[in-house]
C-alpha positions as CSV (number, residue, x, y, z in Angstrom):
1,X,63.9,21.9,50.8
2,X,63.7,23.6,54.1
3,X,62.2,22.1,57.4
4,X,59.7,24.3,58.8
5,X,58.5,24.6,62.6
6,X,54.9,25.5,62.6
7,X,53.1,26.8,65.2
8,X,49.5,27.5,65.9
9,X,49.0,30.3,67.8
10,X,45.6,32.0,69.2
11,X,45.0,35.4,69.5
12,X,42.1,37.0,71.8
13,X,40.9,40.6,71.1
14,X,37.9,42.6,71.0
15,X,36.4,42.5,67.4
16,X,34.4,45.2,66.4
17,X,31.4,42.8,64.8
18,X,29.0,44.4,61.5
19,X,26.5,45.3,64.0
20,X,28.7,47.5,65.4
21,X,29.0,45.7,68.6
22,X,32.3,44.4,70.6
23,X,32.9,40.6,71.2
24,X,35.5,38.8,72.6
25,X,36.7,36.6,69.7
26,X,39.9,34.3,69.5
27,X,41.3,33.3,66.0
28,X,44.1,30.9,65.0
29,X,47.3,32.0,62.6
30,X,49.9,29.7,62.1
31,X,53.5,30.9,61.7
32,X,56.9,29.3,60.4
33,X,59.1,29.7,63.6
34,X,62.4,27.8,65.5
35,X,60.5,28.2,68.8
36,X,57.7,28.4,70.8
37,X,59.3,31.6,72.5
38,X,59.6,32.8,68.2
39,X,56.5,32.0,67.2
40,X,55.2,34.6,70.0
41,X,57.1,37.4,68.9
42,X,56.5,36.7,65.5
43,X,52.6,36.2,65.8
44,X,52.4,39.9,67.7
45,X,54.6,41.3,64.9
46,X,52.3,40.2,62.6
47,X,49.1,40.7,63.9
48,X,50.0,44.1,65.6
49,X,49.5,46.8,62.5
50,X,45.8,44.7,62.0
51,X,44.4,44.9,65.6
52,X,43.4,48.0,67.0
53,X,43.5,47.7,70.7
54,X,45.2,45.3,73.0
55,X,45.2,41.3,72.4
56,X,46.7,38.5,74.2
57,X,48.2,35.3,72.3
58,X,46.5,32.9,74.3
59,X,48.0,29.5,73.1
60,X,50.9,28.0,71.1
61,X,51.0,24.8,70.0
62,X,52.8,22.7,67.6
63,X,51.4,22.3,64.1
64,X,52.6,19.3,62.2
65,X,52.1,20.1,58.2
66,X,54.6,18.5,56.3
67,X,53.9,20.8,53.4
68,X,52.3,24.3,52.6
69,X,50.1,24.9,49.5
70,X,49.6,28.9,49.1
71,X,47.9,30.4,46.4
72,X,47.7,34.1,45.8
73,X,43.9,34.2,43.8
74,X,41.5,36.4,45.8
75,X,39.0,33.7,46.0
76,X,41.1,31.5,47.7
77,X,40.6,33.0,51.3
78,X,39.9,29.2,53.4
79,X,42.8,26.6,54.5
80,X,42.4,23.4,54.1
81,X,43.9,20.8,56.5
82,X,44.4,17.4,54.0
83,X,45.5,14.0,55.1
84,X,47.8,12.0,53.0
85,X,49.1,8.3,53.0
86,X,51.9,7.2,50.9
87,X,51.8,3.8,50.2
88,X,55.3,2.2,49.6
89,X,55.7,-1.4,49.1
90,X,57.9,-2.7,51.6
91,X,61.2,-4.9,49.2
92,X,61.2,-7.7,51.7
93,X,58.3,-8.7,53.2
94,X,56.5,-7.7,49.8
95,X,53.9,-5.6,52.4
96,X,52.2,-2.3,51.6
97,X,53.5,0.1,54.0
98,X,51.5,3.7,54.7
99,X,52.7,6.2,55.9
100,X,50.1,9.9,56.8
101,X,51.1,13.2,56.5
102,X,49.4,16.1,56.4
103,X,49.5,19.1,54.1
104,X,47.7,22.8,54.7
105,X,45.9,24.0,51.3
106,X,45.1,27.5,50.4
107,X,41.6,27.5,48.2
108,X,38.1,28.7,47.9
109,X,36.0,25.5,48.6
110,X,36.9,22.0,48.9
111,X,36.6,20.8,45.4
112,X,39.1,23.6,45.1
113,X,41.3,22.4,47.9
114,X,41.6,18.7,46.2
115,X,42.2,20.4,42.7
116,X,44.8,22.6,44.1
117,X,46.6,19.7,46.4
118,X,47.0,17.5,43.6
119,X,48.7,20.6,41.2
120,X,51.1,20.8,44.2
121,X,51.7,17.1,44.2
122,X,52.7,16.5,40.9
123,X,56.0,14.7,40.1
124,X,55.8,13.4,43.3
125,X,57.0,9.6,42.5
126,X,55.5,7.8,45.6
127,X,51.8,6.8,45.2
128,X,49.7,8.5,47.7
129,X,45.9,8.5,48.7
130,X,43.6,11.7,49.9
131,X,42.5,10.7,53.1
132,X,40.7,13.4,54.2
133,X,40.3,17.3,53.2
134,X,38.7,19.5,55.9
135,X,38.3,23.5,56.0
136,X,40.9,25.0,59.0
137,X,39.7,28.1,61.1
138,X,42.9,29.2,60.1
139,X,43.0,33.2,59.8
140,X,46.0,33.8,57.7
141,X,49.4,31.8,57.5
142,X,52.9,33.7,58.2
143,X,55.8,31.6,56.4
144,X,59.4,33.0,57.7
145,X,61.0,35.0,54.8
146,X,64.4,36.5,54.8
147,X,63.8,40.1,54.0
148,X,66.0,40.9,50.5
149,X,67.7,43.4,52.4
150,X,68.6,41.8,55.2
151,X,71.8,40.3,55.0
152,X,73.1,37.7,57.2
153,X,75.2,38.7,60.5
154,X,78.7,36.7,59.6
């Protein structure tokens, strides 16, 4: 399984609101990259074709998900940000070791989000508790995929 870099990053524009009115708004996307300097071009490559107008990516910070959980029904529009701990028993001292992590869930609600974490975590051997689930102001979430056509420069 692939290690992946992910990085929060903000983006300020004007948003044209229902009423018709401007406002200054900032959203969070998160996006697979090997670099802050990456995740920058990749977050204005993304968000460029969506945003009429000019934006600024106004911060970039480190997002530390060990796993992603994406899931492609329509209803499932919200990120969830859940907290694991594995417990592992520890062979000499015979003491419960735990260990967090955290996961990023794609659903509709949060019974969804615990439904949908614990489909992803089947056959998963070690024992492992739900800590915490909590919704993500997360916009959208831009994993790095190798475009089929692209082929590697050798």
């Amino acid at each position: 399984m692939a290690m992946h870099t992910w990085f929060e990053c903000k983006i300020r524009y004007e948003k044209t609101m229902e009423n018709g009115m401007n406002k200054k708004v900032t959203e969070p996307y998160l996006v697979d990259a090997l670099s802050f300097t990456e995740a920058e071009a990749r977050i204005i490559e993304e968000i460029t074709p969506f945003i009429s107008g000019e934006f600024t990516v106004a911060d970039i910070k480190r997002a530390n998900y060990s796993e992603l959980f994406p899931c492609d029904e329509e209803a499932a529009d919200r990120w969830f940000k859940c907290k694991l701990v594995f417990i592992t028993l520890d062979e000499k001292s015979g003491a419960e070791k735990k260990t967090s992590t955290q996961v990023l869930v794609q659903a509709a609600d949060l019974r969804d989000a615990v439904k949908k974490l614990d489909e992803g975590m089947k056959g998963t051997m070690a024992d492992y508790q739900i800590a915490s689930v909590a919704e993500t102001p997360l916009m959208d979430v831009y994993p790095y995929s190798v475009e089929p056509d692209d082929k590697p420069e050798v």
